[in-house]
Amino acid sequence: MRIDVLTVLPHLFDCFLGEGIIGRAIQSKKVEVNVVNIRDFALDKHKVVDDVPYGGGPGMVLKPEPIFRAYEELTKEGVKPYVILTEPWGETFNQGMALELSKKERLLIICGRYEGVDERVKKLVDKEVSIGDYVLSGGELPAMVIMDAVIRLLPGVLGNEESLKADSFMDRGLLGYPNYTRPAEFRGMRVPEVLLSGHHKRIELWRKEQSLRKTLERKPEVIEKLKKENLLTKEELKLLEKVEKELRGGKES
Ligand code: SAM
């Protein structure tokens, strides 16, 4: 996959792209990330990329010409990218969208700043994406959020792909199970005995139960949907019954 990012603050990406899973994915060429300074495509000698809004009002707006010029330069050859514009009113980003985007050969993310981008930039855009109902100063953090979630889904990026399957939202929308590491006892808090048992089947069942419990407690609508669409196994339905009983204050079966 190749990802181009258009921004007026390219250095914000330096640390993000050099460290951890993302840094390793780039080094091992699982993904190519190209951060482009919109300012390099400004038309005047002062490299101006913003201007006052027509109709008056506060703030500045990112001009369309440098963004169009950058887009045209970047797409002169190769696959046409799927273009994302970060916007607080865009479609809310989630794991499903991350999975969809991870299948694209090429993405181009345009980061807004100031009061936003000139509306005519939308002509280039396939999807406007929000990372939540709050307003940030720019689209750079949303672009990093999107890239992180997408890149870790690319084949070969995570050392152990099993960990992807255990992640929240990856299996029918269920949430993940709790994790513990050594020591077995810390300040009077003990790791659940089953995890120390070495009994793989029991551990798997316990984790499944915890995942169902957490989903039922925090996202009951997901469980409701899975039940309605018959997407739970017999074993899961049995575990769920036990969890529901416990949550209602009944005795463990
Ligand atoms: N004038 C805009 C409004 O009415 O909501 C707010 C602009 S905001 C200060 C500047 C830029 O940050 C936006 O153009 C967008 O690119 C980015 N941004 C801010 N919040 C965001 C969010 N929740 N999700 C995605 N992008 C966001």
Short mmCIF file of C-alpha atoms and ligand atoms in Angstrom, two decimals:
data_model
loop_
_atom_site.label_atom_id
_atom_site.label_comp_id
_atom_site.label_asym_id
_atom_site.label_seq_id
_atom_site.Cartn_x
_atom_site.Cartn_y
_atom_site.Cartn_z
CA MET A 1 0.00 0.00 0.00
CA ARG A 2 1.03 3.57 -0.60
CA ILE A 3 -0.33 6.47 1.45
CA ASP A 4 0.16 10.12 0.47
CA VAL A 5 -0.67 12.77 3.05
CA LEU A 6 -1.23 16.44 2.18
CA THR A 7 -0.60 18.77 5.11
CA VAL A 8 0.71 22.21 5.97
CA LEU A 9 2.54 20.76 9.01
CA PRO A 10 4.55 17.78 7.68
CA HIS A 11 6.89 17.57 10.69
CA LEU A 12 4.01 16.53 12.91
CA PHE A 13 4.34 13.11 11.25
CA ASP A 14 8.08 12.62 11.87
CA CYS A 15 7.87 10.77 15.17
CA PHE A 16 4.74 8.83 14.27
CA LEU A 17 6.28 7.45 11.08
CA GLY A 18 9.63 6.58 12.67
CA GLU A 19 8.57 4.55 15.69
CA GLY A 20 6.90 1.29 16.71
CA ILE A 21 4.74 -0.84 14.44
CA ILE A 22 4.29 1.94 11.88
CA GLY A 23 8.02 2.67 11.72
CA ARG A 24 8.79 -1.03 11.21
CA ALA A 25 6.05 -1.41 8.58
CA ILE A 26 7.65 1.42 6.60
CA GLN A 27 11.19 0.10 7.04
CA SER A 28 10.17 -3.37 5.87
CA LYS A 29 8.31 -1.82 2.91
CA LYS A 30 4.90 -3.20 3.88
CA VAL A 31 3.68 0.34 3.32
CA GLU A 32 5.09 3.47 1.70
CA VAL A 33 4.10 6.77 3.29
CA ASN A 34 4.74 10.04 1.50
CA VAL A 35 4.05 13.21 3.50
CA VAL A 36 3.72 16.23 1.23
CA ASN A 37 3.82 19.87 2.28
CA ILE A 38 0.91 21.67 0.62
CA ARG A 39 3.02 24.82 0.84
CA ASP A 40 5.40 23.40 -1.79
CA PHE A 41 2.55 23.71 -4.27
CA ALA A 42 1.59 27.30 -3.48
CA LEU A 43 1.63 29.57 -6.51
CA ASP A 44 3.21 32.75 -5.11
CA LYS A 45 6.70 33.43 -3.84
CA HIS A 46 5.50 33.74 -0.23
CA LYS A 47 4.05 30.22 -0.39
CA VAL A 48 0.65 31.31 0.82
CA VAL A 49 -1.76 28.40 1.30
CA ASP A 50 -4.68 30.11 3.08
CA ASP A 51 -6.91 33.11 2.59
CA VAL A 52 -9.84 34.89 4.26
CA PRO A 53 -13.30 33.34 3.87
CA TYR A 54 -15.67 34.78 1.28
CA GLY A 55 -18.62 36.34 3.09
CA GLY A 56 -16.46 37.33 6.04
CA GLY A 57 -16.20 35.68 9.43
CA PRO A 58 -13.33 34.47 11.56
CA GLY A 59 -10.27 32.46 10.59
CA MET A 60 -8.65 31.44 7.35
CA VAL A 61 -9.47 28.81 4.76
CA LEU A 62 -7.03 26.51 2.90
CA LYS A 63 -6.94 27.61 -0.73
CA PRO A 64 -7.93 25.10 -3.43
CA GLU A 65 -5.10 25.70 -5.96
CA PRO A 66 -2.15 24.27 -3.94
CA ILE A 67 -4.18 21.18 -2.99
CA PHE A 68 -5.28 20.56 -6.60
CA ARG A 69 -1.70 21.09 -7.83
CA ALA A 70 -0.31 18.67 -5.22
CA TYR A 71 -2.97 16.09 -6.11
CA GLU A 72 -2.23 16.41 -9.84
CA GLU A 73 1.51 16.06 -9.31
CA LEU A 74 1.11 13.00 -7.07
CA THR A 75 -1.34 11.24 -9.39
CA LYS A 76 0.53 11.87 -12.65
CA GLU A 77 1.35 8.18 -12.67
CA GLY A 78 0.44 5.01 -10.86
CA VAL A 79 -2.86 3.84 -9.40
CA LYS A 80 -5.47 6.52 -8.72
CA PRO A 81 -5.64 6.90 -4.94
CA TYR A 82 -8.76 6.66 -2.80
CA VAL A 83 -8.97 10.19 -1.42
CA ILE A 84 -9.93 10.98 2.17
CA LEU A 85 -10.55 14.44 3.57
CA THR A 86 -10.52 14.76 7.36
CA GLU A 87 -13.62 16.65 8.52
CA PRO A 88 -15.45 16.81 11.87
CA TRP A 89 -18.74 16.25 9.99
CA GLY A 90 -17.43 13.29 7.97
CA GLU A 91 -18.41 9.65 8.36
CA THR A 92 -17.23 8.45 11.76
CA PHE A 93 -14.12 6.29 11.51
CA ASN A 94 -14.38 2.76 12.88
CA GLN A 95 -12.77 -0.67 12.53
CA GLY A 96 -15.05 -1.58 9.62
CA MET A 97 -13.84 1.48 7.71
CA ALA A 98 -10.23 0.65 8.62
CA LEU A 99 -10.70 -2.86 7.16
CA GLU A 100 -12.22 -1.42 3.96
CA LEU A 101 -9.39 1.10 3.58
CA SER A 102 -6.74 -1.57 4.25
CA LYS A 103 -7.83 -3.26 0.99
CA LYS A 104 -7.07 -0.18 -1.15
CA GLU A 105 -3.85 -0.13 -3.09
CA ARG A 106 -3.35 3.59 -2.55
CA LEU A 107 -4.77 6.21 -0.18
CA LEU A 108 -4.37 9.97 -0.19
CA ILE A 109 -5.33 11.85 2.96
CA ILE A 110 -5.92 15.60 2.88
CA CYS A 111 -5.50 17.28 6.29
CA GLY A 112 -7.59 20.39 6.85
CA ARG A 113 -6.37 23.30 9.03
CA TYR A 114 -7.66 26.71 10.14
CA GLU A 115 -11.42 26.92 9.41
CA GLY A 116 -11.07 24.04 6.94
CA VAL A 117 -10.50 23.60 3.21
CA ASP A 118 -12.21 25.46 0.36
CA GLU A 119 -15.36 23.50 -0.47
CA ARG A 120 -14.22 22.99 -4.08
CA VAL A 121 -11.48 20.60 -2.87
CA LYS A 122 -14.31 18.09 -2.31
CA LYS A 123 -14.29 17.44 -6.06
CA LEU A 124 -11.14 15.35 -5.45
CA VAL A 125 -12.51 13.52 -2.43
CA ASP A 126 -14.00 10.01 -2.18
CA LYS A 127 -14.84 10.12 1.54
CA GLU A 128 -14.93 12.73 4.29
CA VAL A 129 -13.86 11.10 7.56
CA SER A 130 -14.27 12.22 11.16
CA ILE A 131 -12.54 10.58 14.11
CA GLY A 132 -15.25 11.68 16.55
CA ASP A 133 -17.64 14.40 17.54
CA TYR A 134 -15.16 17.03 18.69
CA VAL A 135 -13.11 19.66 16.88
CA LEU A 136 -9.33 19.46 16.57
CA SER A 137 -7.04 22.17 15.25
CA GLY A 138 -6.16 20.18 12.15
CA GLY A 139 -6.51 16.93 10.25
CA GLU A 140 -3.02 15.65 11.08
CA LEU A 141 -4.00 13.70 14.22
CA PRO A 142 -7.04 12.21 12.43
CA ALA A 143 -4.74 11.23 9.53
CA MET A 144 -2.40 9.48 11.98
CA VAL A 145 -5.32 7.71 13.65
CA ILE A 146 -6.58 6.48 10.28
CA MET A 147 -3.10 5.41 9.14
CA ASP A 148 -2.32 3.57 12.38
CA ALA A 149 -5.58 1.60 12.31
CA VAL A 150 -5.15 0.77 8.59
CA ILE A 151 -1.44 -0.06 8.54
CA ARG A 152 -1.63 -2.56 11.42
CA LEU A 153 -4.19 -4.50 9.36
CA LEU A 154 -1.86 -4.90 6.37
CA PRO A 155 -0.51 -8.42 5.83
CA GLY A 156 2.77 -9.06 7.64
CA VAL A 157 2.75 -5.83 9.66
CA LEU A 158 1.98 -7.41 13.05
CA GLY A 159 4.49 -10.05 14.11
CA ASN A 160 1.70 -12.28 15.41
CA GLU A 161 -1.42 -12.02 13.27
CA GLU A 162 -3.34 -13.98 15.92
CA SER A 163 -3.35 -10.80 18.00
CA LEU A 164 -5.41 -9.08 15.28
CA LYS A 165 -8.13 -11.71 15.64
CA ALA A 166 -8.28 -11.15 19.40
CA ASP A 167 -8.64 -7.39 19.04
CA SER A 168 -11.89 -5.63 19.85
CA PHE A 169 -14.28 -5.24 16.87
CA MET A 170 -12.42 -7.81 14.73
CA ASP A 171 -14.70 -10.75 15.51
CA ARG A 172 -18.33 -9.79 14.74
CA GLY A 173 -17.95 -6.56 16.72
CA LEU A 174 -17.18 -8.31 20.02
CA LEU A 175 -14.87 -6.53 22.46
CA GLY A 176 -11.53 -8.03 23.52
CA TYR A 177 -10.82 -10.02 26.69
CA PRO A 178 -8.76 -8.69 29.67
CA ASN A 179 -5.01 -9.34 29.75
CA TYR A 180 -2.62 -10.11 32.59
CA THR A 181 1.13 -10.63 32.78
CA ARG A 182 3.63 -11.53 35.54
CA PRO A 183 3.66 -11.36 38.53
CA ALA A 184 0.82 -13.76 39.34
CA GLU A 185 0.07 -11.69 42.44
CA PHE A 186 0.55 -7.94 42.69
CA ARG A 187 -0.41 -5.91 45.77
CA GLY A 188 -2.95 -8.53 46.77
CA MET A 189 -4.50 -8.73 43.28
CA ARG A 190 -4.28 -12.23 41.82
CA VAL A 191 -4.38 -13.22 38.18
CA PRO A 192 -7.48 -15.40 37.55
CA GLU A 193 -6.50 -19.03 38.34
CA VAL A 194 -7.66 -20.33 34.97
CA LEU A 195 -4.93 -18.33 33.21
CA LEU A 196 -2.27 -20.06 35.32
CA SER A 197 -3.71 -23.52 34.67
CA GLY A 198 -2.05 -24.12 31.29
CA HIS A 199 -5.38 -25.68 30.20
CA HIS A 200 -5.87 -24.25 26.71
CA LYS A 201 -9.53 -25.14 26.23
CA ARG A 202 -10.52 -23.68 29.61
CA ILE A 203 -8.50 -20.53 28.93
CA GLU A 204 -10.16 -20.13 25.54
CA LEU A 205 -13.62 -20.53 27.12
CA TRP A 206 -12.81 -18.04 29.89
CA ARG A 207 -11.60 -15.49 27.34
CA LYS A 208 -14.71 -15.99 25.21
CA GLU A 209 -16.89 -15.49 28.29
CA GLN A 210 -15.01 -12.31 29.26
CA SER A 211 -15.32 -10.94 25.75
CA LEU A 212 -19.09 -11.62 25.73
CA ARG A 213 -19.44 -10.11 29.20
CA LYS A 214 -17.59 -6.92 28.27
CA THR A 215 -19.58 -6.55 25.05
CA LEU A 216 -22.87 -7.12 26.87
CA GLU A 217 -21.96 -4.55 29.52
CA ARG A 218 -20.55 -1.88 27.21
CA LYS A 219 -22.16 -2.49 23.82
CA PRO A 220 -25.41 -4.40 24.45
CA GLU A 221 -26.63 -3.42 20.97
CA VAL A 222 -23.87 -5.59 19.44
CA ILE A 223 -25.02 -8.68 21.38
CA GLU A 224 -28.64 -7.89 20.48
CA LYS A 225 -27.74 -7.79 16.78
CA LEU A 226 -25.68 -10.99 16.90
CA LYS A 227 -28.57 -12.80 18.61
CA LYS A 228 -31.12 -11.49 16.13
CA GLU A 229 -28.97 -12.53 13.17
CA ASN A 230 -28.12 -15.95 14.67
CA LEU A 231 -24.43 -15.16 14.61
CA LEU A 232 -23.55 -16.68 17.99
CA THR A 233 -22.50 -20.33 18.37
CA LYS A 234 -24.28 -22.70 20.76
CA GLU A 235 -21.30 -22.47 23.09
CA GLU A 236 -21.39 -18.67 23.03
CA LEU A 237 -25.15 -18.60 23.70
CA LYS A 238 -24.59 -20.85 26.73
CA LEU A 239 -21.81 -18.61 28.04
CA LEU A 240 -23.96 -15.57 27.43
CA GLU A 241 -26.83 -17.08 29.38
CA LYS A 242 -24.45 -17.64 32.31
CA VAL A 243 -23.16 -14.05 32.09
CA GLU A 244 -26.67 -12.59 31.84
CA LYS A 245 -27.74 -14.59 34.88
CA GLU A 246 -24.72 -13.35 36.85
CA LEU A 247 -25.35 -9.77 35.82
CA ARG A 248 -28.97 -10.07 36.95
CA GLY A 249 -27.59 -11.16 40.31
CA GLY A 250 -28.47 -14.85 39.88
CA LYS A 251 -26.27 -17.75 40.99
CA GLU A 252 -23.57 -19.09 38.70
CA SER A 253 -24.78 -22.28 36.98
N1 SAM B 1 -14.75 24.94 10.69
C1 SAM B 1 -14.79 23.56 11.03
C2 SAM B 1 -16.17 23.21 11.59
O1 SAM B 1 -17.11 23.93 11.34
O2 SAM B 1 -16.30 22.16 12.22
C3 SAM B 1 -13.68 23.17 11.99
C4 SAM B 1 -12.33 23.22 11.37
S1 SAM B 1 -11.08 22.48 12.34
C5 SAM B 1 -10.60 23.76 13.43
C6 SAM B 1 -9.73 22.37 11.24
C7 SAM B 1 -9.55 21.05 10.56
O3 SAM B 1 -9.25 20.03 11.50
C8 SAM B 1 -10.74 20.51 9.79
O4 SAM B 1 -10.84 21.08 8.53
C9 SAM B 1 -10.42 19.03 9.72
O5 SAM B 1 -9.53 18.75 8.67
C10 SAM B 1 -9.70 18.79 11.02
N2 SAM B 1 -10.55 18.19 12.07
C11 SAM B 1 -10.95 18.78 13.21
N3 SAM B 1 -11.68 17.96 13.95
C12 SAM B 1 -11.75 16.78 13.29
C13 SAM B 1 -12.38 15.53 13.54
N4 SAM B 1 -13.09 15.32 14.63
N5 SAM B 1 -12.23 14.54 12.64
C14 SAM B 1 -11.52 14.75 11.51
N6 SAM B 1 -10.92 15.92 11.20
C15 SAM B 1 -11.02 16.93 12.07
#
